[in-house]
Amino acid sequence: MVDRSELSVIIVNYRTPLLVGRCLRALAAEREAGLELDVVVVDGGSGDGSVEVIRSELDAMGAPDWIALMPLPLNGGFAWANNQALMQIMQREKPPRYVALINPDTEVAPGALRALADILDRNPKVAAVGSQLVDPDGTLSGSAFRFPSIAQEFVRGANTAAIGRLLGVPPTVIRRAEPGPADWVTGASVMLRVEALREVGLFDEGFF
């Protein structure tokens, strides 16, 4: 069972403070349901009053001690902003086992974070697990993918799935009903094993 010392959540904000508030309230509901976690909200130098709005949101939530706000002086991009929080989290006296990165426009479904952590618990060689994204109308959004290939680029350029089926080229987007392997998952919602981050390093900040 994941407890507070084992799961941290990072949310990177850039000029979307009201979405951050909704995201935090969904995480608060998970805590109320028994999942212990802490959250670091990183503001990537928004310069639009986002920090003040987020502070107001936190005050409205009762200034919870499990949420920390990290205002950054500039917008260094997604990778750099996440790295600032990751370095702080990993330097704790007792760092978590897992870190979940979620976009501010996400609202965590009940039980979703626990489900991701359970997959990492059961599969010690898995370094990262992504969640299935669902659009507001209930349709599934692309969440897991295969590495690109020349054949896939040809099919994409042809703009018809029939050619891909004819040539036996698998689609870039992976769709499955049960958890399974993927070449890469979207950073909109992904849980990472901290020990794996220590082995391979943090995000390449050359990717803005």
mmCIF file of C-alpha atoms in Angstrom:
data_model
loop_
_atom_site.group_PDB
_atom_site.id
_atom_site.type_symbol
_atom_site.label_atom_id
_atom_site.label_comp_id
_atom_site.label_asym_id
_atom_site.label_seq_id
_atom_site.Cartn_x
_atom_site.Cartn_y
_atom_site.Cartn_z
ATOM 1 C CA MET A 1 0.000 0.000 0.000
ATOM 2 C CA VAL A 2 1.380 3.398 -0.967
ATOM 3 C CA ASP A 3 1.632 5.880 1.895
ATOM 4 C CA ARG A 4 2.522 9.543 2.030
ATOM 5 C CA SER A 5 6.244 8.876 2.214
ATOM 6 C CA GLU A 6 6.093 6.779 -0.948
ATOM 7 C CA LEU A 7 4.138 8.937 -3.453
ATOM 8 C CA SER A 8 4.649 12.529 -4.531
ATOM 9 C CA VAL A 9 2.756 14.334 -7.281
ATOM 10 C CA ILE A 10 4.210 17.151 -9.406
ATOM 11 C CA ILE A 11 2.026 19.624 -11.293
ATOM 12 C CA VAL A 12 3.731 22.161 -13.564
ATOM 13 C CA ASN A 13 1.672 25.293 -14.134
ATOM 14 C CA TYR A 14 2.110 27.885 -16.845
ATOM 15 C CA ARG A 15 -0.703 30.410 -16.825
ATOM 16 C CA THR A 16 -3.464 27.911 -15.990
ATOM 17 C CA PRO A 17 -3.978 28.512 -12.242
ATOM 18 C CA LEU A 18 -7.726 27.800 -12.184
ATOM 19 C CA LEU A 19 -7.116 24.393 -13.749
ATOM 20 C CA VAL A 20 -4.527 23.722 -11.045
ATOM 21 C CA GLY A 21 -7.208 24.359 -8.428
ATOM 22 C CA ARG A 22 -9.536 21.769 -9.966
ATOM 23 C CA CYS A 23 -6.657 19.310 -10.246
ATOM 24 C CA LEU A 24 -5.760 19.770 -6.576
ATOM 25 C CA ARG A 25 -9.338 19.242 -5.446
ATOM 26 C CA ALA A 26 -9.421 15.918 -7.284
ATOM 27 C CA LEU A 27 -6.202 14.923 -5.510
ATOM 28 C CA ALA A 28 -7.700 16.007 -2.187
ATOM 29 C CA ALA A 29 -10.575 13.604 -2.837
ATOM 30 C CA GLU A 30 -8.038 10.800 -3.294
ATOM 31 C CA ARG A 31 -6.475 11.630 0.048
ATOM 32 C CA GLU A 32 -9.882 11.625 1.665
ATOM 33 C CA ALA A 33 -10.379 8.164 0.169
ATOM 34 C CA GLY A 34 -7.258 6.950 1.968
ATOM 35 C CA LEU A 35 -4.383 7.462 -0.491
ATOM 36 C CA GLU A 36 -1.601 9.337 1.297
ATOM 37 C CA LEU A 37 0.391 11.598 -0.996
ATOM 38 C CA ASP A 38 2.020 14.989 -1.159
ATOM 39 C CA VAL A 39 1.998 17.482 -4.027
ATOM 40 C CA VAL A 40 4.463 20.017 -5.397
ATOM 41 C CA VAL A 41 2.924 22.661 -7.659
ATOM 42 C CA VAL A 42 5.603 24.272 -9.811
ATOM 43 C CA ASP A 43 4.882 27.603 -11.466
ATOM 44 C CA GLY A 44 7.102 28.036 -14.504
ATOM 45 C CA GLY A 45 7.536 31.797 -14.336
ATOM 46 C CA SER A 46 3.989 32.491 -15.511
ATOM 47 C CA GLY A 47 4.209 36.204 -14.696
ATOM 48 C CA ASP A 48 0.429 36.574 -14.953
ATOM 49 C CA GLY A 49 -0.588 36.359 -11.302
ATOM 50 C CA SER A 50 -0.787 32.565 -11.368
ATOM 51 C CA VAL A 51 1.150 32.215 -8.125
ATOM 52 C CA GLU A 52 -1.252 34.510 -6.287
ATOM 53 C CA VAL A 53 -4.277 32.685 -7.699
ATOM 54 C CA ILE A 54 -2.861 29.304 -6.676
ATOM 55 C CA ARG A 55 -2.121 30.619 -3.196
ATOM 56 C CA SER A 56 -5.738 31.768 -2.971
ATOM 57 C CA GLU A 57 -6.860 28.295 -4.069
ATOM 58 C CA LEU A 58 -4.702 26.748 -1.351
ATOM 59 C CA ASP A 59 -6.118 29.129 1.258
ATOM 60 C CA ALA A 60 -9.628 28.141 0.155
ATOM 61 C CA MET A 61 -8.637 24.503 0.692
ATOM 62 C CA GLY A 62 -7.499 25.302 4.230
ATOM 63 C CA ALA A 63 -3.779 25.701 3.418
ATOM 64 C CA PRO A 64 -3.115 21.924 3.421
ATOM 65 C CA ASP A 65 0.378 20.978 4.577
ATOM 66 C CA TRP A 66 0.594 18.232 1.955
ATOM 67 C CA ILE A 67 0.744 20.757 -0.918
ATOM 68 C CA ALA A 68 3.849 22.868 -1.581
ATOM 69 C CA LEU A 69 4.041 25.717 -4.093
ATOM 70 C CA MET A 70 7.351 26.230 -5.920
ATOM 71 C CA PRO A 71 7.402 29.507 -7.906
ATOM 72 C CA LEU A 72 10.227 29.609 -10.448
ATOM 73 C CA PRO A 73 11.726 32.876 -11.703
ATOM 74 C CA LEU A 74 11.487 31.966 -15.390
ATOM 75 C CA ASN A 75 9.807 29.645 -17.861
ATOM 76 C CA GLY A 76 12.491 27.067 -18.544
ATOM 77 C CA GLY A 77 10.084 24.576 -20.102
ATOM 78 C CA PHE A 78 8.359 21.394 -19.006
ATOM 79 C CA ALA A 79 11.512 19.320 -18.481
ATOM 80 C CA TRP A 80 13.361 21.964 -16.480
ATOM 81 C CA ALA A 81 10.366 22.773 -14.290
ATOM 82 C CA ASN A 82 9.759 19.117 -13.427
ATOM 83 C CA ASN A 83 13.463 18.636 -12.716
ATOM 84 C CA GLN A 84 13.424 21.432 -10.123
ATOM 85 C CA ALA A 85 10.708 19.617 -8.186
ATOM 86 C CA LEU A 86 12.259 16.179 -8.725
ATOM 87 C CA MET A 87 15.612 17.310 -7.346
ATOM 88 C CA GLN A 88 13.938 18.728 -4.260
ATOM 89 C CA ILE A 89 11.836 15.600 -3.713
ATOM 90 C CA MET A 90 14.753 13.199 -4.253
ATOM 91 C CA GLN A 91 16.902 15.084 -1.734
ATOM 92 C CA ARG A 92 14.426 14.554 1.095
ATOM 93 C CA GLU A 93 15.562 12.592 4.127
ATOM 94 C CA LYS A 94 12.976 9.984 3.151
ATOM 95 C CA PRO A 95 12.192 10.376 -0.566
ATOM 96 C CA PRO A 96 9.144 8.666 -2.052
ATOM 97 C CA ARG A 97 9.309 5.465 -4.050
ATOM 98 C CA TYR A 98 7.169 6.940 -6.822
ATOM 99 C CA VAL A 99 6.559 10.334 -8.369
ATOM 100 C CA ALA A 100 3.504 11.079 -10.513
ATOM 101 C CA LEU A 101 3.637 13.882 -13.069
ATOM 102 C CA ILE A 102 0.240 15.221 -14.077
ATOM 103 C CA ASN A 103 -0.785 18.178 -16.191
ATOM 104 C CA PRO A 104 -2.851 20.931 -14.566
ATOM 105 C CA ASP A 105 -5.754 20.258 -16.938
ATOM 106 C CA THR A 106 -6.105 16.682 -15.675
ATOM 107 C CA GLU A 107 -8.586 15.550 -13.048
ATOM 108 C CA VAL A 108 -7.490 12.297 -11.470
ATOM 109 C CA ALA A 109 -10.221 9.661 -11.584
ATOM 110 C CA PRO A 110 -10.981 7.883 -8.295
ATOM 111 C CA GLY A 111 -8.429 5.132 -7.690
ATOM 112 C CA ALA A 112 -6.269 6.011 -10.711
ATOM 113 C CA LEU A 113 -3.078 6.861 -8.825
ATOM 114 C CA ARG A 114 -3.393 3.801 -6.626
ATOM 115 C CA ALA A 115 -3.820 1.651 -9.739
ATOM 116 C CA LEU A 116 -0.618 3.072 -11.257
ATOM 117 C CA ALA A 117 1.319 2.509 -8.032
ATOM 118 C CA ASP A 118 0.011 -1.060 -7.805
ATOM 119 C CA ILE A 119 1.392 -1.797 -11.286
ATOM 120 C CA LEU A 120 4.833 -0.552 -10.230
ATOM 121 C CA ASP A 121 4.568 -2.589 -7.020
ATOM 122 C CA ARG A 122 3.831 -5.754 -8.993
ATOM 123 C CA ASN A 123 6.451 -5.131 -11.694
ATOM 124 C CA PRO A 124 9.773 -4.126 -10.117
ATOM 125 C CA LYS A 125 11.507 -3.860 -13.526
ATOM 126 C CA VAL A 126 8.992 -1.298 -14.821
ATOM 127 C CA ALA A 127 10.357 2.240 -14.504
ATOM 128 C CA ALA A 128 7.298 4.198 -15.613
ATOM 129 C CA VAL A 129 3.584 3.638 -16.071
ATOM 130 C CA GLY A 130 1.203 5.945 -17.893
ATOM 131 C CA SER A 131 -2.507 6.272 -17.363
ATOM 132 C CA GLN A 132 -5.252 6.057 -19.963
ATOM 133 C CA LEU A 133 -6.384 9.587 -20.719
ATOM 134 C CA VAL A 134 -10.112 10.131 -21.178
ATOM 135 C CA ASP A 135 -11.583 13.217 -22.836
ATOM 136 C CA PRO A 136 -14.447 15.087 -21.114
ATOM 137 C CA ASP A 137 -16.968 13.373 -23.403
ATOM 138 C CA GLY A 138 -15.731 9.945 -22.300
ATOM 139 C CA THR A 139 -13.750 9.052 -25.433
ATOM 140 C CA LEU A 140 -10.278 7.576 -25.004
ATOM 141 C CA SER A 141 -7.350 9.827 -25.858
ATOM 142 C CA GLY A 142 -3.941 8.687 -27.121
ATOM 143 C CA SER A 143 -1.863 7.758 -24.076
ATOM 144 C CA ALA A 144 0.626 5.028 -25.051
ATOM 145 C CA PHE A 145 2.653 4.858 -28.237
ATOM 146 C CA ARG A 146 5.128 2.892 -30.334
ATOM 147 C CA PHE A 147 8.427 4.389 -31.396
ATOM 148 C CA PRO A 148 8.122 6.062 -34.817
ATOM 149 C CA SER A 149 9.376 4.271 -37.900
ATOM 150 C CA ILE A 150 9.764 5.097 -41.573
ATOM 151 C CA ALA A 151 6.824 2.804 -42.376
ATOM 152 C CA GLN A 152 4.604 4.539 -39.815
ATOM 153 C CA GLU A 153 5.540 7.941 -41.199
ATOM 154 C CA PHE A 154 4.607 6.703 -44.680
ATOM 155 C CA VAL A 155 1.205 5.540 -43.424
ATOM 156 C CA ARG A 156 0.681 8.788 -41.539
ATOM 157 C CA GLY A 157 1.524 10.785 -44.639
ATOM 158 C CA ALA A 158 -0.929 8.720 -46.687
ATOM 159 C CA ASN A 159 -3.587 9.665 -44.128
ATOM 160 C CA THR A 160 -5.439 6.372 -44.356
ATOM 161 C CA ALA A 161 -5.356 3.484 -41.903
ATOM 162 C CA ALA A 162 -6.166 1.032 -44.711
ATOM 163 C CA ILE A 163 -2.634 1.293 -46.097
ATOM 164 C CA GLY A 164 -1.229 0.503 -42.671
ATOM 165 C CA ARG A 165 -3.393 -2.603 -42.405
ATOM 166 C CA LEU A 166 -2.446 -3.642 -45.957
ATOM 167 C CA LEU A 167 1.271 -3.306 -45.224
ATOM 168 C CA GLY A 168 1.004 -4.773 -41.739
ATOM 169 C CA VAL A 169 2.273 -1.597 -40.103
ATOM 170 C CA PRO A 170 1.002 -1.296 -36.520
ATOM 171 C CA PRO A 171 -0.526 2.078 -35.587
ATOM 172 C CA THR A 172 1.550 4.514 -33.543
ATOM 173 C CA VAL A 173 -1.106 4.736 -30.819
ATOM 174 C CA ILE A 174 -1.369 1.631 -28.639
ATOM 175 C CA ARG A 175 -4.884 0.793 -27.498
ATOM 176 C CA ARG A 176 -5.528 -2.009 -25.038
ATOM 177 C CA ALA A 177 -8.040 -2.841 -22.346
ATOM 178 C CA GLU A 178 -5.457 -4.113 -19.841
ATOM 179 C CA PRO A 179 -2.052 -2.790 -18.725
ATOM 180 C CA GLY A 180 0.805 -3.738 -21.037
ATOM 181 C CA PRO A 181 4.131 -2.626 -22.495
ATOM 182 C CA ALA A 182 4.589 0.567 -24.513
ATOM 183 C CA ASP A 183 7.587 2.252 -26.117
ATOM 184 C CA TRP A 184 6.623 5.583 -24.573
ATOM 185 C CA VAL A 185 3.732 7.200 -22.716
ATOM 186 C CA THR A 186 2.528 10.770 -22.598
ATOM 187 C CA GLY A 187 3.847 13.065 -19.883
ATOM 188 C CA ALA A 188 0.327 14.360 -19.219
ATOM 189 C CA SER A 189 -0.047 11.636 -16.591
ATOM 190 C CA VAL A 190 2.810 9.293 -15.803
ATOM 191 C CA MET A 191 4.128 7.697 -12.613
ATOM 192 C CA LEU A 192 7.879 7.152 -12.339
ATOM 193 C CA ARG A 193 9.970 4.933 -10.095
ATOM 194 C CA VAL A 194 12.371 7.213 -8.202
ATOM 195 C CA GLU A 195 15.066 4.541 -8.120
ATOM 196 C CA ALA A 196 14.973 4.401 -11.924
ATOM 197 C CA LEU A 197 15.375 8.185 -12.106
ATOM 198 C CA ARG A 198 18.471 7.888 -9.945
ATOM 199 C CA GLU A 199 19.895 5.350 -12.408
ATOM 200 C CA VAL A 200 19.138 7.098 -15.706
ATOM 201 C CA GLY A 201 18.996 10.756 -14.685
ATOM 202 C CA LEU A 202 16.285 13.387 -14.904
ATOM 203 C CA PHE A 203 14.598 14.926 -17.950
ATOM 204 C CA ASP A 204 16.683 16.285 -20.815
ATOM 205 C CA GLU A 205 16.178 20.028 -20.425
ATOM 206 C CA GLY A 206 16.960 20.542 -24.098
ATOM 207 C CA PHE A 207 13.340 19.526 -24.731
ATOM 208 C CA PHE A 208 11.427 22.671 -23.833
#
